[in-house]
Amino acid sequence: MASDGTTIASGEWHPPGSSRSVPASLVERAGHLVVDGESGGELAGGNLHSIEISSRVGRIPRRVTFPDGSLFETADNDAVDRFLTGKGRASEGAIHRLERFHPRLIAFVAAAILLGALIYRSALPLLVEVAIAVTPPAVPQIMSASALETMDRTLLDKSKLDEAKRNRIVEGFRRVASQSARGEAGYTLHFRGGGALGPNAFALPDGTLILTDELVELAGEDTEMILGVLAHEIGDVAHKHSLRQIYRAAGITALLMLVAGDIGSGAEDMLVQGGGLLALSYSRSAEAEADRHSVELMMKAGFDPAAIARFFELLETKLDDKGGTSIFSTHPSTPERRKAILDWIGHERK
Amino acid sequence: MTMAESLPAQNAGERSFGRAAEGDIQRLSFTGSGREYFGIWIVNILLTIITLGIYSAWAKVRRNRYFYGNTILLGRGFEYHASGGQILIGRLIVFAYLVLYNIMLTFVPLVGIGLGVLMLFFVPWLVARGLRFSARVTSYRNVRFDFVGGAGGAFLAFIIGPVLAALTLGILAPLASRWSYRYVGNNLRYGQKPFSTDPPLGRLYRTWVAPAAVLVLGMLIGGFFVFLGVALVNAVAEGAELSSQALQGFTGLLLVLGYLLLFAIFGLAALIYRAGVRNVAWSATSFDGRHRLLSDLSRLRYTWIAVSNLIVTLVTLGLMRPWAAVRMARYVNEHTGVRFEGDVGELLSQIAQEGSAVGAEFMDIEGFDFGF
């Protein structure tokens, strides 16, 4: 045994590129790190700068790689750490020291949850706004064209409304649309048979509005009511609700992929799906925003701003809708919305 | 000069290889602990958030080093050598490509579609490169693995196979599995010595029966419940006792439940299938033409561990994920082994590395991880 120098740790030594290993010990001698075999004799060595010492992860063996490509491996992590600390290289083990099982980890959990929530609450909306700002107008046009195509093929039928009624609605709609920020040219109204969708109206992001015969029927002679609903849909388009929702869903998925790290593939799938449910809560606030928009537009166009509230009243009586809000509903419950609209009208008229 | 080595065997410190408890099968073991991994895991997450995702490459390295390093065969662990920088570059390239692709798709749809087709064309090549990277950054006893598969084999195994399996509603899934296992197994090298595998189709089909039955049975039960739900909705609607809003909520609830059921059935079948196929394929694999690999997972137990892991992870908001990951690694390792022919000590002291396999720069392509 070479006895000069200080022994750091014992382990196994491999010649370069070989699976053969011999018991050996790591020794510091005359400013060099060397590996001594059991029967004495240096197997490898070099000065500290030319030697690569792997960083510590848990209790897995430490690897010391020498310039000649040979490898010394030891399970004595603590000894290697002590040696490095003595050489003023303690900072290399900083990450491992953070990872050690310690009450401090509770603070890490709290910090991770807090920062995650912070990103979700503030960074995500910001990112969505940036994405909206850089989206070229071609995108909503392509999206809408394909969406209308798809719906026409699957859900919607041809409209069976009589000409007179249709013209009344279109005329009113032009008055309302001309008050909007995008002007009359920004919107086109399509009449369709609702099929499975029943009484409904919806807007596509490029300003294409679709109104079903069933809704017109439900409103009866009250054309203003229909205009109120259409004004609400214009609000949806003006505030870019559908684009925002798509970007939000994409953002949530991206955050999960980027930040979550190792949570298991099953849990990852479930979270991504759950992100869709989270988006619904956003769509409720969007509906309220569109309701307010409807009130403003109707006022400007010289119609009764409460028309949309009448529509909700009608929904309540005709369909006996007194239900509260549930997680699966995209729209706020109707009694709530009516009240909010009437409050807003009062607020606007002040 | 050869050195007779003392490799600690895993059972009762036996030093003679050969006549051990189960013939001469050397099983893998896993020496990591949930407690220890918890620290690594939470620090990974925290630093990834703080660095806006950049640390995720280094997080992956530390995670893999932990799991590889604690995977023990004959008293020695595996080692993962990739550097965070390498992985970050790979991720950035993929990320840049996706951003470019999306921008192109919006501005110049034709070019975007072209890029998409190009992507499809490139995927097999990326898979092959990714597998090669993963193999080359893995070592055991100072000798690295290597992978020599090309893009053609990857195209058959990872594009044609899955598409065929999907188109035939899973009936040809065993064929696809056979292709992918053959592609990986026959192109893997350790030192200069090849692995070879040829899982017999008959056995793959035998292991396919159970998950197929689960799927069919699940669908029947699911279909029955859907039918019941629709009948219920109709009955309620007829009665008109409930408001449309409540009815909508109820229908939504049914939809979500049905979706969950579907997710559960497919998940169960996939888990059972995966474990069974792994057993067949690994047990039909040999190293250097002599040493047989072995996998004897209990399909039921494997599925149970995976399912309960998911439930525990979700219920504890992810906090028990480290425990779950370690639990699964331990189970899989303990049911994986090698049956060595001849003197193991001698064998393991003779393997030398091909110099060419190391040192060059390789990209890591995310999502095509290849663990042992």
JSON list of C-alpha atoms in Angstrom, two decimals, chain A residues 135-335:
[
{"chain": "A", "resi": 135, "resn": "THR", "atom": "CA", "xyz": [-52.65, 36.86, -34.12]},
{"chain": "A", "resi": 136, "resn": "PRO", "atom": "CA", "xyz": [-53.15, 37.93, -37.74]},
{"chain": "A", "resi": 137, "resn": "PRO", "atom": "CA", "xyz": [-56.76, 38.42, -38.89]},
{"chain": "A", "resi": 138, "resn": "ALA", "atom": "CA", "xyz": [-56.41, 35.46, -41.26]},
{"chain": "A", "resi": 139, "resn": "VAL", "atom": "CA", "xyz": [-56.48, 33.05, -38.33]},
{"chain": "A", "resi": 140, "resn": "PRO", "atom": "CA", "xyz": [-60.03, 33.68, -37.10]},
{"chain": "A", "resi": 141, "resn": "GLN", "atom": "CA", "xyz": [-61.20, 33.72, -40.74]},
{"chain": "A", "resi": 142, "resn": "ILE", "atom": "CA", "xyz": [-59.77, 30.27, -41.46]},
{"chain": "A", "resi": 143, "resn": "MET", "atom": "CA", "xyz": [-61.07, 28.96, -38.14]},
{"chain": "A", "resi": 144, "resn": "SER", "atom": "CA", "xyz": [-64.56, 30.31, -38.71]},
{"chain": "A", "resi": 145, "resn": "ALA", "atom": "CA", "xyz": [-64.87, 29.13, -42.28]},
{"chain": "A", "resi": 146, "resn": "SER", "atom": "CA", "xyz": [-64.00, 25.57, -41.30]},
{"chain": "A", "resi": 147, "resn": "ALA", "atom": "CA", "xyz": [-66.22, 25.70, -38.19]},
{"chain": "A", "resi": 148, "resn": "LEU", "atom": "CA", "xyz": [-69.25, 26.85, -40.21]},
{"chain": "A", "resi": 149, "resn": "GLU", "atom": "CA", "xyz": [-68.56, 24.19, -42.83]},
{"chain": "A", "resi": 150, "resn": "THR", "atom": "CA", "xyz": [-68.38, 21.51, -40.16]},
{"chain": "A", "resi": 151, "resn": "MET", "atom": "CA", "xyz": [-71.57, 22.62, -38.40]},
{"chain": "A", "resi": 152, "resn": "ASP", "atom": "CA", "xyz": [-73.50, 22.90, -41.65]},
{"chain": "A", "resi": 153, "resn": "ARG", "atom": "CA", "xyz": [-72.58, 19.32, -42.46]},
{"chain": "A", "resi": 154, "resn": "THR", "atom": "CA", "xyz": [-73.36, 17.89, -39.04]},
{"chain": "A", "resi": 155, "resn": "LEU", "atom": "CA", "xyz": [-75.77, 19.88, -36.88]},
{"chain": "A", "resi": 156, "resn": "LEU", "atom": "CA", "xyz": [-77.49, 22.64, -38.80]},
{"chain": "A", "resi": 157, "resn": "ASP", "atom": "CA", "xyz": [-80.25, 22.55, -41.43]},
{"chain": "A", "resi": 158, "resn": "LYS", "atom": "CA", "xyz": [-81.52, 25.09, -43.94]},
{"chain": "A", "resi": 159, "resn": "SER", "atom": "CA", "xyz": [-83.60, 27.90, -42.45]},
{"chain": "A", "resi": 160, "resn": "LYS", "atom": "CA", "xyz": [-87.37, 27.78, -43.01]},
{"chain": "A", "resi": 161, "resn": "LEU", "atom": "CA", "xyz": [-88.17, 31.34, -41.89]},
{"chain": "A", "resi": 162, "resn": "ASP", "atom": "CA", "xyz": [-90.50, 33.42, -44.04]},
{"chain": "A", "resi": 163, "resn": "GLU", "atom": "CA", "xyz": [-88.95, 36.30, -45.94]},
{"chain": "A", "resi": 164, "resn": "ALA", "atom": "CA", "xyz": [-90.77, 39.12, -44.10]},
{"chain": "A", "resi": 165, "resn": "LYS", "atom": "CA", "xyz": [-89.67, 38.02, -40.69]},
{"chain": "A", "resi": 166, "resn": "ARG", "atom": "CA", "xyz": [-86.13, 37.47, -41.84]},
{"chain": "A", "resi": 167, "resn": "ASN", "atom": "CA", "xyz": [-85.96, 40.95, -43.36]},
{"chain": "A", "resi": 168, "resn": "ARG", "atom": "CA", "xyz": [-87.22, 42.53, -40.14]},
{"chain": "A", "resi": 169, "resn": "ILE", "atom": "CA", "xyz": [-84.48, 40.84, -38.18]},
{"chain": "A", "resi": 170, "resn": "VAL", "atom": "CA", "xyz": [-81.76, 41.68, -40.72]},
{"chain": "A", "resi": 171, "resn": "GLU", "atom": "CA", "xyz": [-82.79, 45.32, -40.80]},
{"chain": "A", "resi": 172, "resn": "GLY", "atom": "CA", "xyz": [-82.65, 45.62, -37.01]},
{"chain": "A", "resi": 173, "resn": "PHE", "atom": "CA", "xyz": [-79.41, 43.71, -36.93]},
{"chain": "A", "resi": 174, "resn": "ARG", "atom": "CA", "xyz": [-77.82, 46.21, -39.35]},
{"chain": "A", "resi": 175, "resn": "ARG", "atom": "CA", "xyz": [-78.79, 49.07, -37.06]},
{"chain": "A", "resi": 176, "resn": "VAL", "atom": "CA", "xyz": [-77.23, 47.35, -34.10]},
{"chain": "A", "resi": 177, "resn": "ALA", "atom": "CA", "xyz": [-74.11, 46.20, -35.93]},
{"chain": "A", "resi": 178, "resn": "SER", "atom": "CA", "xyz": [-73.43, 49.66, -37.33]},
{"chain": "A", "resi": 179, "resn": "GLN", "atom": "CA", "xyz": [-73.06, 50.88, -33.72]},
{"chain": "A", "resi": 180, "resn": "SER", "atom": "CA", "xyz": [-70.37, 48.30, -33.00]},
{"chain": "A", "resi": 181, "resn": "ALA", "atom": "CA", "xyz": [-66.66, 49.02, -33.08]},
{"chain": "A", "resi": 182, "resn": "ARG", "atom": "CA", "xyz": [-66.15, 46.97, -36.25]},
{"chain": "A", "resi": 183, "resn": "GLY", "atom": "CA", "xyz": [-69.14, 48.51, -37.96]},
{"chain": "A", "resi": 184, "resn": "GLU", "atom": "CA", "xyz": [-71.83, 46.87, -40.05]},
{"chain": "A", "resi": 185, "resn": "ALA", "atom": "CA", "xyz": [-69.33, 45.30, -42.47]},
{"chain": "A", "resi": 186, "resn": "GLY", "atom": "CA", "xyz": [-67.68, 43.41, -39.65]},
{"chain": "A", "resi": 187, "resn": "TYR", "atom": "CA", "xyz": [-70.60, 41.05, -39.19]},
{"chain": "A", "resi": 188, "resn": "THR", "atom": "CA", "xyz": [-72.63, 38.71, -41.35]},
{"chain": "A", "resi": 189, "resn": "LEU", "atom": "CA", "xyz": [-75.81, 37.07, -40.12]},
{"chain": "A", "resi": 190, "resn": "HIS", "atom": "CA", "xyz": [-76.75, 33.54, -41.19]},
{"chain": "A", "resi": 191, "resn": "PHE", "atom": "CA", "xyz": [-80.14, 31.91, -40.61]},
{"chain": "A", "resi": 192, "resn": "ARG", "atom": "CA", "xyz": [-80.15, 28.17, -40.00]},
{"chain": "A", "resi": 193, "resn": "GLY", "atom": "CA", "xyz": [-82.40, 25.43, -38.69]},
{"chain": "A", "resi": 194, "resn": "GLY", "atom": "CA", "xyz": [-81.03, 24.55, -35.26]},
{"chain": "A", "resi": 195, "resn": "GLY", "atom": "CA", "xyz": [-81.53, 20.81, -35.37]},
{"chain": "A", "resi": 196, "resn": "ALA", "atom": "CA", "xyz": [-80.03, 19.36, -32.23]},
{"chain": "A", "resi": 197, "resn": "LEU", "atom": "CA", "xyz": [-78.95, 22.78, -31.00]},
{"chain": "A", "resi": 198, "resn": "GLY", "atom": "CA", "xyz": [-82.53, 24.00, -30.61]},
{"chain": "A", "resi": 199, "resn": "PRO", "atom": "CA", "xyz": [-83.16, 27.70, -29.87]},
{"chain": "A", "resi": 200, "resn": "ASN", "atom": "CA", "xyz": [-79.69, 29.14, -30.12]},
{"chain": "A", "resi": 201, "resn": "ALA", "atom": "CA", "xyz": [-77.48, 31.89, -31.45]},
{"chain": "A", "resi": 202, "resn": "PHE", "atom": "CA", "xyz": [-73.72, 31.84, -31.64]},
{"chain": "A", "resi": 203, "resn": "ALA", "atom": "CA", "xyz": [-70.85, 33.82, -33.07]},
{"chain": "A", "resi": 204, "resn": "LEU", "atom": "CA", "xyz": [-67.70, 32.68, -34.84]},
{"chain": "A", "resi": 205, "resn": "PRO", "atom": "CA", "xyz": [-64.52, 34.66, -34.26]},
{"chain": "A", "resi": 206, "resn": "ASP", "atom": "CA", "xyz": [-64.50, 36.37, -37.67]},
{"chain": "A", "resi": 207, "resn": "GLY", "atom": "CA", "xyz": [-67.88, 38.02, -37.08]},
{"chain": "A", "resi": 208, "resn": "THR", "atom": "CA", "xyz": [-70.09, 35.32, -38.63]},
{"chain": "A", "resi": 209, "resn": "LEU", "atom": "CA", "xyz": [-73.30, 35.13, -36.58]},
{"chain": "A", "resi": 210, "resn": "ILE", "atom": "CA", "xyz": [-75.67, 32.19, -36.70]},
{"chain": "A", "resi": 211, "resn": "LEU", "atom": "CA", "xyz": [-79.29, 32.40, -35.58]},
{"chain": "A", "resi": 212, "resn": "THR", "atom": "CA", "xyz": [-81.56, 29.37, -35.41]},
{"chain": "A", "resi": 213, "resn": "ASP", "atom": "CA", "xyz": [-85.21, 29.33, -36.46]},
{"chain": "A", "resi": 214, "resn": "GLU", "atom": "CA", "xyz": [-86.13, 27.86, -33.10]},
{"chain": "A", "resi": 215, "resn": "LEU", "atom": "CA", "xyz": [-84.90, 30.95, -31.28]},
{"chain": "A", "resi": 216, "resn": "VAL", "atom": "CA", "xyz": [-86.84, 33.23, -33.62]},
{"chain": "A", "resi": 217, "resn": "GLU", "atom": "CA", "xyz": [-89.91, 31.11, -32.95]},
{"chain": "A", "resi": 218, "resn": "LEU", "atom": "CA", "xyz": [-89.38, 31.28, -29.21]},
{"chain": "A", "resi": 219, "resn": "ALA", "atom": "CA", "xyz": [-89.22, 35.08, -29.35]},
{"chain": "A", "resi": 220, "resn": "GLY", "atom": "CA", "xyz": [-92.49, 35.24, -31.26]},
{"chain": "A", "resi": 221, "resn": "GLU", "atom": "CA", "xyz": [-93.30, 38.83, -32.27]},
{"chain": "A", "resi": 222, "resn": "ASP", "atom": "CA", "xyz": [-90.63, 40.38, -30.07]},
{"chain": "A", "resi": 223, "resn": "THR", "atom": "CA", "xyz": [-87.94, 41.11, -32.67]},
{"chain": "A", "resi": 224, "resn": "GLU", "atom": "CA", "xyz": [-86.09, 43.38, -30.26]},
{"chain": "A", "resi": 225, "resn": "MET", "atom": "CA", "xyz": [-85.45, 40.42, -28.03]},
{"chain": "A", "resi": 226, "resn": "ILE", "atom": "CA", "xyz": [-83.66, 38.65, -30.88]},
{"chain": "A", "resi": 227, "resn": "LEU", "atom": "CA", "xyz": [-81.63, 41.79, -31.56]},
{"chain": "A", "resi": 228, "resn": "GLY", "atom": "CA", "xyz": [-80.62, 41.84, -27.90]},
{"chain": "A", "resi": 229, "resn": "VAL", "atom": "CA", "xyz": [-79.33, 38.30, -28.22]},
{"chain": "A", "resi": 230, "resn": "LEU", "atom": "CA", "xyz": [-77.49, 39.15, -31.46]},
{"chain": "A", "resi": 231, "resn": "ALA", "atom": "CA", "xyz": [-75.96, 42.21, -29.77]},
{"chain": "A", "resi": 232, "resn": "HIS", "atom": "CA", "xyz": [-74.69, 39.86, -27.09]},
{"chain": "A", "resi": 233, "resn": "GLU", "atom": "CA", "xyz": [-73.05, 37.70, -29.76]},
{"chain": "A", "resi": 234, "resn": "ILE", "atom": "CA", "xyz": [-71.48, 40.81, -31.31]},
{"chain": "A", "resi": 235, "resn": "GLY", "atom": "CA", "xyz": [-70.03, 41.41, -27.86]},
{"chain": "A", "resi": 236, "resn": "ASP", "atom": "CA", "xyz": [-68.51, 37.94, -27.91]},
{"chain": "A", "resi": 237, "resn": "VAL", "atom": "CA", "xyz": [-66.81, 38.70, -31.21]},
{"chain": "A", "resi": 238, "resn": "ALA", "atom": "CA", "xyz": [-65.69, 42.20, -30.18]},
{"chain": "A", "resi": 239, "resn": "HIS", "atom": "CA", "xyz": [-64.01, 40.86, -27.05]},
{"chain": "A", "resi": 240, "resn": "LYS", "atom": "CA", "xyz": [-62.49, 37.92, -28.98]},
{"chain": "A", "resi": 241, "resn": "HIS", "atom": "CA", "xyz": [-63.85, 35.45, -26.45]},
{"chain": "A", "resi": 242, "resn": "SER", "atom": "CA", "xyz": [-63.46, 32.30, -28.49]},
{"chain": "A", "resi": 243, "resn": "LEU", "atom": "CA", "xyz": [-59.85, 33.03, -29.47]},
{"chain": "A", "resi": 244, "resn": "ARG", "atom": "CA", "xyz": [-59.06, 33.85, -25.86]},
{"chain": "A", "resi": 245, "resn": "GLN", "atom": "CA", "xyz": [-60.53, 30.57, -24.75]},
{"chain": "A", "resi": 246, "resn": "ILE", "atom": "CA", "xyz": [-58.49, 28.59, -27.29]},
{"chain": "A", "resi": 247, "resn": "TYR", "atom": "CA", "xyz": [-55.30, 30.34, -26.25]},
{"chain": "A", "resi": 248, "resn": "ARG", "atom": "CA", "xyz": [-56.09, 29.81, -22.58]},
{"chain": "A", "resi": 249, "resn": "ALA", "atom": "CA", "xyz": [-56.58, 26.09, -23.07]},
{"chain": "A", "resi": 250, "resn": "ALA", "atom": "CA", "xyz": [-53.34, 25.89, -25.08]},
{"chain": "A", "resi": 251, "resn": "GLY", "atom": "CA", "xyz": [-51.54, 27.92, -22.42]},
{"chain": "A", "resi": 252, "resn": "ILE", "atom": "CA", "xyz": [-52.73, 25.69, -19.59]},
{"chain": "A", "resi": 253, "resn": "THR", "atom": "CA", "xyz": [-51.60, 22.61, -21.50]},
{"chain": "A", "resi": 254, "resn": "ALA", "atom": "CA", "xyz": [-48.23, 24.17, -22.25]},
{"chain": "A", "resi": 255, "resn": "LEU", "atom": "CA", "xyz": [-47.73, 25.16, -18.61]},
{"chain": "A", "resi": 256, "resn": "LEU", "atom": "CA", "xyz": [-48.56, 21.63, -17.47]},
{"chain": "A", "resi": 257, "resn": "MET", "atom": "CA", "xyz": [-46.10, 20.15, -19.94]},
{"chain": "A", "resi": 258, "resn": "LEU", "atom": "CA", "xyz": [-43.39, 22.67, -19.15]},
{"chain": "A", "resi": 259, "resn": "VAL", "atom": "CA", "xyz": [-43.61, 23.06, -15.41]},
{"chain": "A", "resi": 260, "resn": "ALA", "atom": "CA", "xyz": [-45.20, 19.93, -14.01]},
{"chain": "A", "resi": 261, "resn": "GLY", "atom": "CA", "xyz": [-42.21, 17.70, -14.70]},
{"chain": "A", "resi": 262, "resn": "ASP", "atom": "CA", "xyz": [-42.64, 14.17, -13.50]},
{"chain": "A", "resi": 263, "resn": "ILE", "atom": "CA", "xyz": [-46.26, 13.66, -12.47]},
{"chain": "A", "resi": 264, "resn": "GLY", "atom": "CA", "xyz": [-46.91, 10.38, -14.24]},
{"chain": "A", "resi": 265, "resn": "SER", "atom": "CA", "xyz": [-48.49, 9.99, -17.65]},
{"chain": "A", "resi": 266, "resn": "GLY", "atom": "CA", "xyz": [-51.95, 9.14, -16.32]},
{"chain": "A", "resi": 267, "resn": "ALA", "atom": "CA", "xyz": [-52.11, 12.19, -14.09]},
{"chain": "A", "resi": 268, "resn": "GLU", "atom": "CA", "xyz": [-50.81, 14.37, -16.93]},
{"chain": "A", "resi": 269, "resn": "ASP", "atom": "CA", "xyz": [-53.61, 13.23, -19.25]},
{"chain": "A", "resi": 270, "resn": "MET", "atom": "CA", "xyz": [-56.21, 13.88, -16.59]},
{"chain": "A", "resi": 271, "resn": "LEU", "atom": "CA", "xyz": [-54.89, 17.35, -15.83]},
{"chain": "A", "resi": 272, "resn": "VAL", "atom": "CA", "xyz": [-54.92, 18.35, -19.47]},
{"chain": "A", "resi": 273, "resn": "GLN", "atom": "CA", "xyz": [-58.55, 17.23, -19.71]},
{"chain": "A", "resi": 274, "resn": "GLY", "atom": "CA", "xyz": [-59.33, 19.05, -16.45]},
{"chain": "A", "resi": 275, "resn": "GLY", "atom": "CA", "xyz": [-57.89, 22.20, -17.99]},
{"chain": "A", "resi": 276, "resn": "GLY", "atom": "CA", "xyz": [-60.91, 22.17, -20.30]},
{"chain": "A", "resi": 277, "resn": "LEU", "atom": "CA", "xyz": [-63.24, 22.29, -17.31]},
{"chain": "A", "resi": 278, "resn": "LEU", "atom": "CA", "xyz": [-61.27, 25.20, -15.87]},
{"chain": "A", "resi": 279, "resn": "ALA", "atom": "CA", "xyz": [-61.84, 27.09, -19.10]},
{"chain": "A", "resi": 280, "resn": "LEU", "atom": "CA", "xyz": [-65.60, 26.98, -18.44]},
{"chain": "A", "resi": 281, "resn": "SER", "atom": "CA", "xyz": [-65.33, 29.21, -15.39]},
{"chain": "A", "resi": 282, "resn": "TYR", "atom": "CA", "xyz": [-63.63, 31.74, -17.64]},
{"chain": "A", "resi": 283, "resn": "SER", "atom": "CA", "xyz": [-66.46, 31.54, -20.15]},
{"chain": "A", "resi": 284, "resn": "ARG", "atom": "CA", "xyz": [-68.98, 32.56, -17.46]},
{"chain": "A", "resi": 285, "resn": "SER", "atom": "CA", "xyz": [-67.27, 35.90, -16.92]},
{"chain": "A", "resi": 286, "resn": "ALA", "atom": "CA", "xyz": [-67.06, 36.28, -20.70]},
{"chain": "A", "resi": 287, "resn": "GLU", "atom": "CA", "xyz": [-70.86, 35.85, -20.96]},
{"chain": "A", "resi": 288, "resn": "ALA", "atom": "CA", "xyz": [-71.44, 38.61, -18.42]},
{"chain": "A", "resi": 289, "resn": "GLU", "atom": "CA", "xyz": [-69.13, 40.86, -20.43]},
{"chain": "A", "resi": 290, "resn": "ALA", "atom": "CA", "xyz": [-71.06, 40.14, -23.61]},
{"chain": "A", "resi": 291, "resn": "ASP", "atom": "CA", "xyz": [-74.36, 40.87, -21.82]},
{"chain": "A", "resi": 292, "resn": "ARG", "atom": "CA", "xyz": [-73.10, 44.32, -20.91]},
{"chain": "A", "resi": 293, "resn": "HIS", "atom": "CA", "xyz": [-71.99, 44.83, -24.48]},
{"chain": "A", "resi": 294, "resn": "SER", "atom": "CA", "xyz": [-75.50, 43.98, -25.63]},
{"chain": "A", "resi": 295, "resn": "VAL", "atom": "CA", "xyz": [-76.99, 46.63, -23.33]},
{"chain": "A", "resi": 296, "resn": "GLU", "atom": "CA", "xyz": [-74.63, 49.32, -24.63]},
{"chain": "A", "resi": 297, "resn": "LEU", "atom": "CA", "xyz": [-75.15, 48.50, -28.31]},
{"chain": "A", "resi": 298, "resn": "MET", "atom": "CA", "xyz": [-78.92, 48.34, -28.00]},
{"chain": "A", "resi": 299, "resn": "MET", "atom": "CA", "xyz": [-78.97, 51.71, -26.29]},
{"chain": "A", "resi": 300, "resn": "LYS", "atom": "CA", "xyz": [-76.82, 53.30, -28.99]},
{"chain": "A", "resi": 301, "resn": "ALA", "atom": "CA", "xyz": [-79.01, 51.82, -31.71]},
{"chain": "A", "resi": 302, "resn": "GLY", "atom": "CA", "xyz": [-82.10, 53.24, -30.05]},
{"chain": "A", "resi": 303, "resn": "PHE", "atom": "CA", "xyz": [-83.60, 49.92, -29.02]},
{"chain": "A", "resi": 304, "resn": "ASP", "atom": "CA", "xyz": [-84.73, 48.80, -25.63]},
{"chain": "A", "resi": 305, "resn": "PRO", "atom": "CA", "xyz": [-81.56, 47.68, -23.80]},
{"chain": "A", "resi": 306, "resn": "ALA", "atom": "CA", "xyz": [-83.61, 45.45, -21.52]},
{"chain": "A", "resi": 307, "resn": "ALA", "atom": "CA", "xyz": [-84.58, 43.31, -24.51]},
{"chain": "A", "resi": 308, "resn": "ILE", "atom": "CA", "xyz": [-82.01, 40.69, -23.65]},
{"chain": "A", "resi": 309, "resn": "ALA", "atom": "CA", "xyz": [-83.27, 40.61, -20.06]},
{"chain": "A", "resi": 310, "resn": "ARG", "atom": "CA", "xyz": [-86.74, 39.94, -21.47]},
{"chain": "A", "resi": 311, "resn": "PHE", "atom": "CA", "xyz": [-85.23, 37.05, -23.34]},
{"chain": "A", "resi": 312, "resn": "PHE", "atom": "CA", "xyz": [-83.92, 35.57, -20.10]},
{"chain": "A", "resi": 313, "resn": "GLU", "atom": "CA", "xyz": [-87.30, 36.14, -18.48]},
{"chain": "A", "resi": 314, "resn": "LEU", "atom": "CA", "xyz": [-88.86, 34.26, -21.34]},
{"chain": "A", "resi": 315, "resn": "LEU", "atom": "CA", "xyz": [-86.37, 31.45, -20.85]},
{"chain": "A", "resi": 316, "resn": "GLU", "atom": "CA", "xyz": [-87.29, 31.31, -17.17]},
{"chain": "A", "resi": 317, "resn": "THR", "atom": "CA", "xyz": [-91.00, 31.14, -17.76]},
{"chain": "A", "resi": 318, "resn": "LYS", "atom": "CA", "xyz": [-91.04, 29.00, -20.89]},
{"chain": "A", "resi": 319, "resn": "LEU", "atom": "CA", "xyz": [-88.45, 26.57, -19.81]},
{"chain": "A", "resi": 320, "resn": "ASP", "atom": "CA", "xyz": [-89.01, 26.99, -16.09]},
{"chain": "A", "resi": 321, "resn": "ASP", "atom": "CA", "xyz": [-85.36, 27.70, -15.53]},
{"chain": "A", "resi": 322, "resn": "LYS", "atom": "CA", "xyz": [-84.60, 28.56, -11.94]},
{"chain": "A", "resi": 323, "resn": "GLY", "atom": "CA", "xyz": [-81.48, 26.47, -11.65]},
{"chain": "A", "resi": 324, "resn": "GLY", "atom": "CA", "xyz": [-78.41, 27.77, -9.88]},
{"chain": "A", "resi": 325, "resn": "THR", "atom": "CA", "xyz": [-74.97, 27.79, -11.37]},
{"chain": "A", "resi": 326, "resn": "SER", "atom": "CA", "xyz": [-73.21, 24.48, -11.78]},
{"chain": "A", "resi": 327, "resn": "ILE", "atom": "CA", "xyz": [-69.66, 23.72, -12.81]},
{"chain": "A", "resi": 328, "resn": "PHE", "atom": "CA", "xyz": [-70.79, 22.26, -16.11]},
{"chain": "A", "resi": 329, "resn": "SER", "atom": "CA", "xyz": [-72.75, 25.27, -17.26]},
{"chain": "A", "resi": 330, "resn": "THR", "atom": "CA", "xyz": [-70.97, 27.66, -19.53]},
{"chain": "A", "resi": 331, "resn": "HIS", "atom": "CA", "xyz": [-73.56, 30.35, -19.03]},
{"chain": "A", "resi": 332, "resn": "PRO", "atom": "CA", "xyz": [-74.32, 31.97, -15.70]},
{"chain": "A", "resi": 333, "resn": "SER", "atom": "CA", "xyz": [-77.76, 31.00, -14.49]},
{"chain": "A", "resi": 334, "resn": "THR", "atom": "CA", "xyz": [-80.48, 33.15, -16.03]},
{"chain": "A", "resi": 335, "resn": "PRO", "atom": "CA", "xyz": [-81.97, 34.85, -12.94]}
]
